[in-house]
Short mmCIF file of C-alpha atoms in Angstrom, two decimals:
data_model
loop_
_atom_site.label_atom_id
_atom_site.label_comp_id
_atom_site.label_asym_id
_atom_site.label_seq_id
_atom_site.Cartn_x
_atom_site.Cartn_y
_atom_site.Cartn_z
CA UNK A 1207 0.00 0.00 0.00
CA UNK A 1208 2.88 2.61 0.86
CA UNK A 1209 4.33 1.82 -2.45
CA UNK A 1210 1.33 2.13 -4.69
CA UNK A 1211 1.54 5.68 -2.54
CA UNK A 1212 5.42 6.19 -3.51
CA UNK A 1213 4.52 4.97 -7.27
CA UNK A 1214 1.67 7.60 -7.32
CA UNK A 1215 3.87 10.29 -6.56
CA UNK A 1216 6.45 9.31 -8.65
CA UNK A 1217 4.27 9.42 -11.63
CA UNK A 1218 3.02 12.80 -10.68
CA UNK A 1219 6.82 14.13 -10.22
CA UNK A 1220 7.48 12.51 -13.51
CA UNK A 1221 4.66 14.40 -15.44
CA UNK A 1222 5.97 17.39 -13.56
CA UNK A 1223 9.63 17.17 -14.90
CA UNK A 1224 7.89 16.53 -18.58
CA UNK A 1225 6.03 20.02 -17.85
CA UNK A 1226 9.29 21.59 -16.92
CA UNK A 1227 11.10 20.61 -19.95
CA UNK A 1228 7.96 21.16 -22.44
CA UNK A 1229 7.54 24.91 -20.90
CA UNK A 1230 11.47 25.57 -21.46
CA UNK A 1231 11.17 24.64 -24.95
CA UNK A 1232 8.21 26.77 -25.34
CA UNK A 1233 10.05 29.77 -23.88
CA UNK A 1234 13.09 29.78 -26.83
CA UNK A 1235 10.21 29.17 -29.73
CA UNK A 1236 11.42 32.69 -31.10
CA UNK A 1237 15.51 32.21 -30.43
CA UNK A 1238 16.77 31.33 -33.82
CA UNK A 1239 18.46 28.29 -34.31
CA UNK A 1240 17.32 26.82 -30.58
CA UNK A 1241 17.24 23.25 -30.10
CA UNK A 1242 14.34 21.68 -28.42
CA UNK A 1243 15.39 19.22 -25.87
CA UNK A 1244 12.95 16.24 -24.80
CA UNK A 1245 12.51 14.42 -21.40
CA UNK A 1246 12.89 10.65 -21.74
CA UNK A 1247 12.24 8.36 -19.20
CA UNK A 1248 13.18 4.42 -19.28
CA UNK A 1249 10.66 2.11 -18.06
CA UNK A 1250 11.65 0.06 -14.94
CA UNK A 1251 10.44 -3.26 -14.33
CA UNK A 1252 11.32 -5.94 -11.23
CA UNK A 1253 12.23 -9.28 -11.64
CA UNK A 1254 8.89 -9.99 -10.19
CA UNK A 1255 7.34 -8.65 -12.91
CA UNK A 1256 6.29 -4.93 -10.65
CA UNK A 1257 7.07 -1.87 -12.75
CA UNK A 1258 8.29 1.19 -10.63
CA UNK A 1259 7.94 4.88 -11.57
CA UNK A 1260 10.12 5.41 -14.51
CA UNK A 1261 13.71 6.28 -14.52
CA UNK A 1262 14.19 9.68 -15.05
CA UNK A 1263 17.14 10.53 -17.83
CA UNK A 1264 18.85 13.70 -18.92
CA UNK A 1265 16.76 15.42 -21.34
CA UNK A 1266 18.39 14.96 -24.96
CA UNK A 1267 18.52 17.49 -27.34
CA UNK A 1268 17.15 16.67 -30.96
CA UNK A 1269 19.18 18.05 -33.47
CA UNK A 1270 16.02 18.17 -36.23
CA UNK A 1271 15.73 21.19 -38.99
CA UNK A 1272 13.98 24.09 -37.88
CA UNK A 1273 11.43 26.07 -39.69
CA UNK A 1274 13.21 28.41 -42.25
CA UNK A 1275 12.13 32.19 -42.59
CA UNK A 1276 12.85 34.49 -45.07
CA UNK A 1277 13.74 38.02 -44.11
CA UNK A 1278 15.51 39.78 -46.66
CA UNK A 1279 18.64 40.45 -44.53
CA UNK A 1280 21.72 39.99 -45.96
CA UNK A 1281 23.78 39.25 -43.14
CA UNK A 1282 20.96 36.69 -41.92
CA UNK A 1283 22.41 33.14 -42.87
CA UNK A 1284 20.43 29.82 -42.30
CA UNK A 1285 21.75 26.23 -42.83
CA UNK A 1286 19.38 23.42 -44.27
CA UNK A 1287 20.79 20.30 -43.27
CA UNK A 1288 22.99 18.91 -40.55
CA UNK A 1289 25.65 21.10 -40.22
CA UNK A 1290 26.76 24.03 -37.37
CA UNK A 1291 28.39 27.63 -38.09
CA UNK A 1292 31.88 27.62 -36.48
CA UNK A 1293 32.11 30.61 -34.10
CA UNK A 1294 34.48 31.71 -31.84
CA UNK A 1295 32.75 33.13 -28.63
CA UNK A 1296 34.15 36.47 -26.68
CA UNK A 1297 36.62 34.63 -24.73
CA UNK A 1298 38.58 32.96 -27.56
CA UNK A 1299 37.14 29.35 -27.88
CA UNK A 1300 35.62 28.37 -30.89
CA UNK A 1301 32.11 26.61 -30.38
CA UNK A 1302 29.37 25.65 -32.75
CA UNK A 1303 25.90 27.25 -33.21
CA UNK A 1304 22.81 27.02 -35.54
CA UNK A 1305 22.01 30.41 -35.17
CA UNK A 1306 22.76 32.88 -38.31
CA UNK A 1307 21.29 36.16 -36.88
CA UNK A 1308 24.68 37.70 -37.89
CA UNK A 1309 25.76 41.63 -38.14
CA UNK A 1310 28.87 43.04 -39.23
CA UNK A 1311 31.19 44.58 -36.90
CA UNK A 1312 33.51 47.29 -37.32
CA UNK A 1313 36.14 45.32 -37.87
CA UNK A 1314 34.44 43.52 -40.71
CA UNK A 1315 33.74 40.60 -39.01
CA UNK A 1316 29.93 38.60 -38.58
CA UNK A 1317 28.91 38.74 -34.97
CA UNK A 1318 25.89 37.08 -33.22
CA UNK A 1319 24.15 39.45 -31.03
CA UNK A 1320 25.79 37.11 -28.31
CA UNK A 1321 29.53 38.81 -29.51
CA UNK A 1322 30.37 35.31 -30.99
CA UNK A 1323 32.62 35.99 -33.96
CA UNK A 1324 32.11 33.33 -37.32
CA UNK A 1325 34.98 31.86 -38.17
CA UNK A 1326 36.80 32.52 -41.48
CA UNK A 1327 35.17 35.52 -43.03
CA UNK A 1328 36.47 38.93 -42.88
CA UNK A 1329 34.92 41.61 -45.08
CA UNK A 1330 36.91 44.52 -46.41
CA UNK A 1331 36.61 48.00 -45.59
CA UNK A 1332 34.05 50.12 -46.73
CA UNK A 1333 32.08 46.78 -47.72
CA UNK A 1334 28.10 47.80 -48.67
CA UNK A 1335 26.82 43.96 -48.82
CA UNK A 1336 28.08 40.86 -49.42
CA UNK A 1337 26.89 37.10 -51.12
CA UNK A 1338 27.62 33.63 -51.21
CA UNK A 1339 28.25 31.34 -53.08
CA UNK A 1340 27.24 27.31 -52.69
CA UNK A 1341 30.40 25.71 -51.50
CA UNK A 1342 30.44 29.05 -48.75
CA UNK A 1343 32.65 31.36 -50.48
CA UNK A 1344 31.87 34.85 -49.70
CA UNK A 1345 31.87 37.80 -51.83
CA UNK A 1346 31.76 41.30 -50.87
CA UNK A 1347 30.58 44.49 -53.02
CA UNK A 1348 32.40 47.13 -51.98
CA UNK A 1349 31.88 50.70 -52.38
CA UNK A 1350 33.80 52.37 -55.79
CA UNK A 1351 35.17 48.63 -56.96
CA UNK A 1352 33.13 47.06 -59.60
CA UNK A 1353 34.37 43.83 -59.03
CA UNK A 1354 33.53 41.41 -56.06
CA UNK A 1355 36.39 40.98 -53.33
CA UNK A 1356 36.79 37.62 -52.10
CA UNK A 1357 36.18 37.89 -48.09
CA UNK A 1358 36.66 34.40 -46.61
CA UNK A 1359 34.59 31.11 -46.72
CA UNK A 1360 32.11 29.99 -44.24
CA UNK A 1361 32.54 25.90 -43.22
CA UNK A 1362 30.30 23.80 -41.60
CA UNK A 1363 31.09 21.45 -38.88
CA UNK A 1364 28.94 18.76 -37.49
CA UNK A 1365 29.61 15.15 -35.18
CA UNK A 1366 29.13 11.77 -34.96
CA UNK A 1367 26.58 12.79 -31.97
CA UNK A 1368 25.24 16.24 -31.84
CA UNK A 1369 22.89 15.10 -28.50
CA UNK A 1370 26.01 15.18 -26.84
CA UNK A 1371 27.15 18.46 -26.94
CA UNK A 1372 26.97 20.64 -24.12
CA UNK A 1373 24.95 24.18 -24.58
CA UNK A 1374 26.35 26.97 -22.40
CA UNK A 1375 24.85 29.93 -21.02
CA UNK A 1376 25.77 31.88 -23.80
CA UNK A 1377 23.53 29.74 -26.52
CA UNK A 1378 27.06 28.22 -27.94
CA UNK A 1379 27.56 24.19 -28.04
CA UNK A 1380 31.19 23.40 -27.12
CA UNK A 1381 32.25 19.46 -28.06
CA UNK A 1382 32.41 16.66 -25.11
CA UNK A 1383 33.42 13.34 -24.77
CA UNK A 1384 30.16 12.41 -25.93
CA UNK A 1385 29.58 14.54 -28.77
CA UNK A 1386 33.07 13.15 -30.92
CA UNK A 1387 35.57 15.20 -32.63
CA UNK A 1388 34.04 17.90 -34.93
CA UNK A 1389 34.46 17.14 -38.61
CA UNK A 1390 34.68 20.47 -40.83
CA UNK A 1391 33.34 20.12 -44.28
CA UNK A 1392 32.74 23.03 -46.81
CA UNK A 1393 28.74 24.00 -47.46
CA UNK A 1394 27.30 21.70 -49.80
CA UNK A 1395 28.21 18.35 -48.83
CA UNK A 1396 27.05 16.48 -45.91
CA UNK A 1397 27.13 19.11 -43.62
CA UNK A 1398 24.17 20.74 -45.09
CA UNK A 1399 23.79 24.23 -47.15
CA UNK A 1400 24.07 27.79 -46.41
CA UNK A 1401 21.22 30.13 -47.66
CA UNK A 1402 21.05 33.81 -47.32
CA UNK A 1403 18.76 35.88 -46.04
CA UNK A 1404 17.29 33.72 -43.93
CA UNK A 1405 16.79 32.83 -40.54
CA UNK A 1406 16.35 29.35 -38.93
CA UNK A 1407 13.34 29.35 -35.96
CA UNK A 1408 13.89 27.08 -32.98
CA UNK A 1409 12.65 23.33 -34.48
CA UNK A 1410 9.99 23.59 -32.03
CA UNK A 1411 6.50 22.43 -32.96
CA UNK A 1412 4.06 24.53 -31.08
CA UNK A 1413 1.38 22.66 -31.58
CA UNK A 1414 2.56 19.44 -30.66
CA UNK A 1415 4.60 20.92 -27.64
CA UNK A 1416 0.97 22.39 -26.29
CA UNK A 1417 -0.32 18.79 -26.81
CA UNK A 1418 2.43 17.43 -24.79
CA UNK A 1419 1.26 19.66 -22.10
CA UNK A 1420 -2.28 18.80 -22.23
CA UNK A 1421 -0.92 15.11 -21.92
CA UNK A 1422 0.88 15.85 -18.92
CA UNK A 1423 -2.03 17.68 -17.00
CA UNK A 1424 -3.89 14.82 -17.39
CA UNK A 1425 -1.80 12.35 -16.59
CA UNK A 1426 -0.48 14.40 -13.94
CA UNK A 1427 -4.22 14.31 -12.92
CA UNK A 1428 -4.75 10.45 -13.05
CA UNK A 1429 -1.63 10.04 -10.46
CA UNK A 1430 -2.75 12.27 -8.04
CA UNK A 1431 -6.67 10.10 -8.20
CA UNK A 1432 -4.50 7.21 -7.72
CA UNK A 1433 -2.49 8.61 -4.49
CA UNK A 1434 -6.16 10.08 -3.66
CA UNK A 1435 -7.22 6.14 -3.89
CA UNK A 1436 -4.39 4.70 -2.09
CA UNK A 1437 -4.64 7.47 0.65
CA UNK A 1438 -8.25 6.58 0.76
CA UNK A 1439 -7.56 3.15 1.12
CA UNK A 1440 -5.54 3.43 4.13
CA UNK A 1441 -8.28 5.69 5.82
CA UNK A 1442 -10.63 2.69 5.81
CA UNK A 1443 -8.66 -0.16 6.80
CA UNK A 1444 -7.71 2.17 10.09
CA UNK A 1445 -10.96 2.73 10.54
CA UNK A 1446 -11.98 -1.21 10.34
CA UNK A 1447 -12.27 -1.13 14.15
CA UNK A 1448 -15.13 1.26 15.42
CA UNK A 1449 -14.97 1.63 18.68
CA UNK B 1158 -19.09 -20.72 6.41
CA UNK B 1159 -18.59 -19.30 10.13
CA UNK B 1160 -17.87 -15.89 10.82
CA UNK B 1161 -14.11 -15.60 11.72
CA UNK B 1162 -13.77 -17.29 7.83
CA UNK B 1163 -16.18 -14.58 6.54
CA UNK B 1164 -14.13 -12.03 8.51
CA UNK B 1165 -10.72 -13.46 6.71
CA UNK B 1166 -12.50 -13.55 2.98
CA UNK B 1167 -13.77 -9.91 3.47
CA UNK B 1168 -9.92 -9.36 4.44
CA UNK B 1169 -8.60 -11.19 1.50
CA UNK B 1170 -10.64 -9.15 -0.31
CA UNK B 1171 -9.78 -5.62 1.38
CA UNK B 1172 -5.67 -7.26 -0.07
CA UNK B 1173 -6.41 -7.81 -3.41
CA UNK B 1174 -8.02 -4.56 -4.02
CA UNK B 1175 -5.31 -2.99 -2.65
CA UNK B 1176 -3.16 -4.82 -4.88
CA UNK B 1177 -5.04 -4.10 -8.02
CA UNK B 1178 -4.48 0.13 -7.04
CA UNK B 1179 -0.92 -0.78 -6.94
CA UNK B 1180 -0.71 -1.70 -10.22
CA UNK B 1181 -3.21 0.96 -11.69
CA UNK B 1182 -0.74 3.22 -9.56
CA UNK B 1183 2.25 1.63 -11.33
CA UNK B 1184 0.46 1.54 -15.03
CA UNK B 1185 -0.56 5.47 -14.41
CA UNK B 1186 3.17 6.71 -13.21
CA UNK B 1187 4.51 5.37 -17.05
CA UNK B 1188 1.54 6.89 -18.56
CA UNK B 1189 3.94 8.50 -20.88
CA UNK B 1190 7.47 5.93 -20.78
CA UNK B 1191 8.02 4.91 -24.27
CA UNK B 1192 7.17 1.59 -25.06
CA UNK B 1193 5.94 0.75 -21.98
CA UNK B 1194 3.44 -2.54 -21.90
CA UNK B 1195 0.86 -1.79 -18.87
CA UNK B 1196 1.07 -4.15 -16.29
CA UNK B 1197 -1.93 -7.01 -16.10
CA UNK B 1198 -2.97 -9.33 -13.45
CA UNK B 1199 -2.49 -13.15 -14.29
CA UNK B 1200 -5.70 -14.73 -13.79
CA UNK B 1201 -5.32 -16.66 -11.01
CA UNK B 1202 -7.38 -17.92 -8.14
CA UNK B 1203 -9.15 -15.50 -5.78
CA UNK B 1204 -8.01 -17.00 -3.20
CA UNK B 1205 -4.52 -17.38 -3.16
CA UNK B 1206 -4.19 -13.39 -3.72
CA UNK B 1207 -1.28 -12.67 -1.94
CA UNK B 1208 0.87 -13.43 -5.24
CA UNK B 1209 -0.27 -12.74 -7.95
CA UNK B 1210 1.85 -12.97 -11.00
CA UNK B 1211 1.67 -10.08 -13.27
CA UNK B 1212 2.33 -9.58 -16.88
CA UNK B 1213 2.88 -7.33 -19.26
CA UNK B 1214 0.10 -6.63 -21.78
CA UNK B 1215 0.61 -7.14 -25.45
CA UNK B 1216 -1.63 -4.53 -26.42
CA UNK B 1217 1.19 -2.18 -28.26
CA UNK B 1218 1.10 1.69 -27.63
CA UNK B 1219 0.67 4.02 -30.43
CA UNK B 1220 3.13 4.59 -32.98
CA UNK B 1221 4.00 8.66 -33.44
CA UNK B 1222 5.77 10.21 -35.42
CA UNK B 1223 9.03 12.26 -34.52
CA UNK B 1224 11.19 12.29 -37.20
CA UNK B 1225 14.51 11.99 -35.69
CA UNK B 1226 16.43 9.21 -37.55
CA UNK B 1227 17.67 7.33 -34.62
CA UNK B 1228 14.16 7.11 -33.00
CA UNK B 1229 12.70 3.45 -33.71
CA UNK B 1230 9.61 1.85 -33.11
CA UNK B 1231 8.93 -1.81 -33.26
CA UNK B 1232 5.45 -2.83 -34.72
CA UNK B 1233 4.45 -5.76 -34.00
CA UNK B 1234 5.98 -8.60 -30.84
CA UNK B 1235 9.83 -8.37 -30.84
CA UNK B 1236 12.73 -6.73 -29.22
CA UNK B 1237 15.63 -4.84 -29.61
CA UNK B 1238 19.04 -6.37 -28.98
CA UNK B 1239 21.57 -4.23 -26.93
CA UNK B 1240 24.90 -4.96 -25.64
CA UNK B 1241 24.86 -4.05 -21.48
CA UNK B 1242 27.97 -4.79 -19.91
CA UNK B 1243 26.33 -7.97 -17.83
CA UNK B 1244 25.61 -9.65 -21.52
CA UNK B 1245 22.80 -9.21 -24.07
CA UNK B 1246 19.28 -7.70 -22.96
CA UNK B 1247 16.22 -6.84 -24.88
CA UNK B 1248 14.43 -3.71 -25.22
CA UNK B 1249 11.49 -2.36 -27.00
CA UNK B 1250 12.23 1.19 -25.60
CA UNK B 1251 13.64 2.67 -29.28
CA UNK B 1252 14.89 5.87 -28.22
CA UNK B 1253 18.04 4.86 -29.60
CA UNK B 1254 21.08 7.69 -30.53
CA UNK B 1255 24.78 7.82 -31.74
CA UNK B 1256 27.82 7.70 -29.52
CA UNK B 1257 31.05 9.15 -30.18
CA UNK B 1258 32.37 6.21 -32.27
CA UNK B 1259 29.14 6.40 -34.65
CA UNK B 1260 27.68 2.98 -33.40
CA UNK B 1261 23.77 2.91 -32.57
CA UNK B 1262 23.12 3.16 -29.08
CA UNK B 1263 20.11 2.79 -26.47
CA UNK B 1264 19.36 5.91 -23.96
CA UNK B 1265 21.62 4.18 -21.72
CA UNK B 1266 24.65 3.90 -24.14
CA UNK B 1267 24.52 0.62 -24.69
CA UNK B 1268 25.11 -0.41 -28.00
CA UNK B 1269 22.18 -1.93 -30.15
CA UNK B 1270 22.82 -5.08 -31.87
CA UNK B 1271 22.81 -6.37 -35.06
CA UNK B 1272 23.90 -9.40 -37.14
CA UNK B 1273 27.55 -8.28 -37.02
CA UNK B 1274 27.87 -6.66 -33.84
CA UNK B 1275 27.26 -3.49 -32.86
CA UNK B 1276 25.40 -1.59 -35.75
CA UNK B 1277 27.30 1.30 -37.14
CA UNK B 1278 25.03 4.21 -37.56
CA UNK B 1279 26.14 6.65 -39.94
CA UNK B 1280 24.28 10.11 -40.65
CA UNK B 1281 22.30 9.16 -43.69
CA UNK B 1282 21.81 5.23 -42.67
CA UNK B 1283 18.71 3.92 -43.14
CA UNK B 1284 16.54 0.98 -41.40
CA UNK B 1285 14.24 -1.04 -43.57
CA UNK B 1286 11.04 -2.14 -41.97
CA UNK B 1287 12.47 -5.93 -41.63
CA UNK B 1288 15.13 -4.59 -39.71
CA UNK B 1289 17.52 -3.99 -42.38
CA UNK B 1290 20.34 -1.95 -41.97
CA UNK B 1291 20.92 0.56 -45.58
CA UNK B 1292 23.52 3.13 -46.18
CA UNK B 1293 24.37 4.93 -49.18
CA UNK B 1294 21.95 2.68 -51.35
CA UNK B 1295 23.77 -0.92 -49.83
CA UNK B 1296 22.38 -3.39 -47.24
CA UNK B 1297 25.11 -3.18 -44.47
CA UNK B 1298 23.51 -5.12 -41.70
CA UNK B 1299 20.63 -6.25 -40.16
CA UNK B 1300 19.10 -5.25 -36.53
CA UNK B 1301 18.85 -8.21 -34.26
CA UNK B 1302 14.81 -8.36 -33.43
CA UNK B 1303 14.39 -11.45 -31.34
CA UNK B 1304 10.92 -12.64 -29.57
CA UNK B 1305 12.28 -14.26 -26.64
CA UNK B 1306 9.84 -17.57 -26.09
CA UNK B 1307 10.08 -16.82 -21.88
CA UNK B 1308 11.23 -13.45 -21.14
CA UNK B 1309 11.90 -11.89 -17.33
CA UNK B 1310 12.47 -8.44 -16.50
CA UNK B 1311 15.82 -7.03 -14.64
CA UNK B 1312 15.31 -3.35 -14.06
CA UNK B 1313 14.44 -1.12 -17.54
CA UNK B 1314 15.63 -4.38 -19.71
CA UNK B 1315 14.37 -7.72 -20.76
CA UNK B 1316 16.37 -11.04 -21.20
CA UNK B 1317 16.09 -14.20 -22.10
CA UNK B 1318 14.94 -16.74 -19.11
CA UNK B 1319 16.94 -19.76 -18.69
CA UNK B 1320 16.71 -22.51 -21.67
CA UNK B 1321 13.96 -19.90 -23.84
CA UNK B 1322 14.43 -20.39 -26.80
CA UNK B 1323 15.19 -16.81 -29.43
CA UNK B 1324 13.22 -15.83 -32.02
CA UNK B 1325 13.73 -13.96 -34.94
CA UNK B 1326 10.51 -11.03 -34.03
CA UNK B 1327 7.96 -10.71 -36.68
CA UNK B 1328 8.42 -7.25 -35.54
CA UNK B 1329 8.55 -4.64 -38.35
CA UNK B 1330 10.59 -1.55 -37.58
CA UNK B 1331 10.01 2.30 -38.41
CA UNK B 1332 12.33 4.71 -38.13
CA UNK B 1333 11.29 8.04 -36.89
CA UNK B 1334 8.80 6.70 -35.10
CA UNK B 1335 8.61 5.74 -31.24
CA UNK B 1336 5.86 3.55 -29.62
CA UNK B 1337 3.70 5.86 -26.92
CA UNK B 1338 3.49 3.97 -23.34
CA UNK B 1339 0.35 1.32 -24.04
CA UNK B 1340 -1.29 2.66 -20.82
CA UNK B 1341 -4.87 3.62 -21.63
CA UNK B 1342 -5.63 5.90 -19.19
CA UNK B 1343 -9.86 5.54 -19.61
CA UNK B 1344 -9.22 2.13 -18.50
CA UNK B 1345 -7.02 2.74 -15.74
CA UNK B 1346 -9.05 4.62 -14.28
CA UNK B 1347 -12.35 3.05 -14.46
CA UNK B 1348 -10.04 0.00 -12.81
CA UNK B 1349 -9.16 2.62 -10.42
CA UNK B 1350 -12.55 3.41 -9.02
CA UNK B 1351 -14.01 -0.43 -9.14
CA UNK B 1352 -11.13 -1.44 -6.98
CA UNK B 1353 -11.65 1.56 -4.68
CA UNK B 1354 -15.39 0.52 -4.43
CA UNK B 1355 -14.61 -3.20 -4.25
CA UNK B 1356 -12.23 -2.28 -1.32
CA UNK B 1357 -14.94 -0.46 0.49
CA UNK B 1358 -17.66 -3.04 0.07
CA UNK B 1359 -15.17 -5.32 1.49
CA UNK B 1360 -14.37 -3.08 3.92
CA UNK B 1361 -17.90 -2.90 5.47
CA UNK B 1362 -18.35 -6.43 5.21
CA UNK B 1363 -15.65 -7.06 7.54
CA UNK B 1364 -17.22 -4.06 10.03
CA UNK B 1365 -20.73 -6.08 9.60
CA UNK B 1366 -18.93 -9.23 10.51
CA UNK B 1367 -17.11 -8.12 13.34
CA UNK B 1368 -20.24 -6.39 14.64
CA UNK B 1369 -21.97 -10.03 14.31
CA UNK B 1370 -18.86 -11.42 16.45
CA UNK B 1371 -19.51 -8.79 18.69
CA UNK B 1372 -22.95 -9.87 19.69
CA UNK B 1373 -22.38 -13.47 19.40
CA UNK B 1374 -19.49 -12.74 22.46
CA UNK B 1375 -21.01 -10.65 24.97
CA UNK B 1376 -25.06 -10.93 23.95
CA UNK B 1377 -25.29 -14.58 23.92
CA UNK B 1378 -23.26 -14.91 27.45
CA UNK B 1379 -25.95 -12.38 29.02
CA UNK B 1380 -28.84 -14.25 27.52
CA UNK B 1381 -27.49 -17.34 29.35
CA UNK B 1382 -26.83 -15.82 33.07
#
């Protein structure tokens, strides 16, 4: 009886970690280039053939393509496909990111509003706007040259297990153990293709994440009946003796 | 049937109810584990109701769509092979994902199995529905779906039970798919409230017998002095 009580809150403290996790992902549905993470839990099962609550496991990130929006930015770059920009964060290390929400600095380089640099492209001075081509090679126009100056070429990177890289506060993943050695490839290939002027949204589904919730409520719900039950249950057999 | 038996049945009864919330309890709390089986009571004998085997049900959960290419669902009775570090256990839990090396892994990390070994799992490499393993347009290897003919449980894996015999699993496989927990949650709870009332019943039977006792021990004295 006091397990069916310990099951029935497990099950509710299970739904509750699924609403924690659904509600996070619903809070970066407009960061470009977020990746939605999901809860999973493992079933567990005695050898008597009693399941307990399940085994709560690190939420894993899904790596899927997110919804791509055009905006008529040049310096907005999305990537279709499996790939990450190479950028090199504020305090030197280079990281990986899906986000393309890119402006030029003074210095000519592409910054994310986060001050992550991406790697390899420097445009000239006095640059107005720049293309690219399909293998990454960027062009720039610049101002009183009628010919296009070459100004670096964006690569991709991707690894043998993007769910194991580790996002850090500043909306960078940085490689682990997990994740494998990065392998660089130019735009085109395997790593996926660069287009311009647009922007990828978080591959969130909002639709399905607010049925996920509903799910959750409920079953969040049918636990608590069940404790309700057990608790019940308890109440009566104590009071099998009148007095 | 005298009344300290009656007293005992109503008890037995008061058990078994409280038995059949435990499991509704358990079903409920993996209302949403992937490819979960719910629990079921063996039919057994009323009577005997302080074990009761249970078993899982083969009513399979619903097949949904996610489109991540190392999510697999199994259609149909059948496993998935991993290698744990104890030996070879079977899963239907096909939340499976890359490691480091590239081979295709469980959510634990253990690596699933196939006809060679572990199955490499290169971006791009697809799974046919008979378990088939294809990348870049060639048949590389084949998933190892068993159907165990006696399986037991050990924690969030099946295996084998001593001198079953293995299977190859009519199972058919779809990737980007995962099987939902197979909890119905209508039934669970109707369960829920017939065991509740089944508990009570019994639970007022046993307050009618003992009120019976009652009278037989100090009314039936005082009628006699």
């Amino acid at each position: 009886m006091n397990r069916t009580l310990a099951v029935a809150a497990a099950g509710m403290a299970t739904q509750q970690a699924l609403l924690d996790t659904i509600t996070a992902n619903l809070a970066n549905v407009d960061v470009p280039g977020f990746r939605v993470n999901r809860s999973d839990f493992a079933p567990f099962i005695a050898a008597d053939g009693t399941a307990f609550a399940p085994q709560g496991q690190p939420a894993r990130r899904l790596f899927g393509q997110g919804r791509l929006d055009f905006t008529d930015n040049p310096n907005d770059l999305a990537i279709e496909g499996a790939g990450f920009f190479v950028v090199r964060n504020s305090r030197g290390l280079c990281g990986y990111t899906r986000a393309g929400n890119f402006t030029p600095d003074a210095s000519g380089r592409l910054r994310l509003p986060n001050g992550a640099t991406l790697e390899g492209v420097r445009l000239p001075r006095a640059s107005t706007s720049f293309s690219i081509d399909e293998h990454g090679r960027l062009f720039a126009q610049v101002a009183a040259r009628r010919v296009d100056v070459g100004a670096g070429h964006i690569k991709l990177a991707n690894f043998p297990n993007p769910s194991g890289l580790r996002l850090d506060a500043d909306g960078i993943f940085y490689p682990t153990a997990d994740s494998g050695r990065a392998f660089v490839g130019s735009p085109g290939g395997a790593v996926g293709h660069i287009k311009q002027r647009t922007l990828e949204r978080a591959n969130i589904s909002v639709v399905s994440a607010m049925m996920a919730v509903l799910g959750a409520q409920r079953a969040y719900e049918a636990n608590a009946k069940a404790l309700q039950a057990g608790d019940e249950m308890l109440r009566l057999a104590n009071n099998l003796e009148r007095s | 049937m005298d009344a300290p038996d009656s007293l005992s049945s109503a008890a037995a009864g008061m058990r078994l109810q409280a038995g059949r919330l435990s499991l509704i309890a358990q079903n409920l709390a993996n209302a949403s584990t992937p490819g979960f089986h719910a629990r079921l009571e063996a039919a057994g004998d009323l009577e005997n109701s302080s074990h009761r085997a249970v078993n899982a049900s083969r009513a399979e959960g619903t097949v949904r769509r996610t489109d991540v290419d190392t999510d697999l669902a199994l259609v149909g009775s059948g496993y998935f092979s991993v290698a744990a570090p104890e030996g070879v256990r079977y899963t239907r839990d096909g939340r499976m994902t890359r490691d480091a090396a590239g081979f295709l892994c469980d959510s634990n990390g253990y690596r699933v199995l196939g006809a060679l070994g572990p199955v490499r799992f290169a971006p791009g490499t697809s799974i046919v529905a008979d378990g088939r393993v294809r990348f870049a347009g060639k048949i590389v290897d084949r998933l190892r779906l068993v159907d165990p003919t006696s399986a037991r449980f050990d924690g969030g894996y099946a295996l084998a039970a001593p001198g079953a015999r293995l299977e190859r699993a009519t199972a058919r496989v779809q990737q980007g798919h995962l099987e939902d927990s197979s909890v119905d949650a209508i039934a669970e709870m109707s369960a829920l409230i017939a065991a509740q009332r089944s508990f009570e019943a019994n639970q007022k039977s046993v307050q009618r017998v003992d009120e019976t006792l009652k009278r037989a021990a100090n009314d039936v004295a005082r009628a006699r002095s």
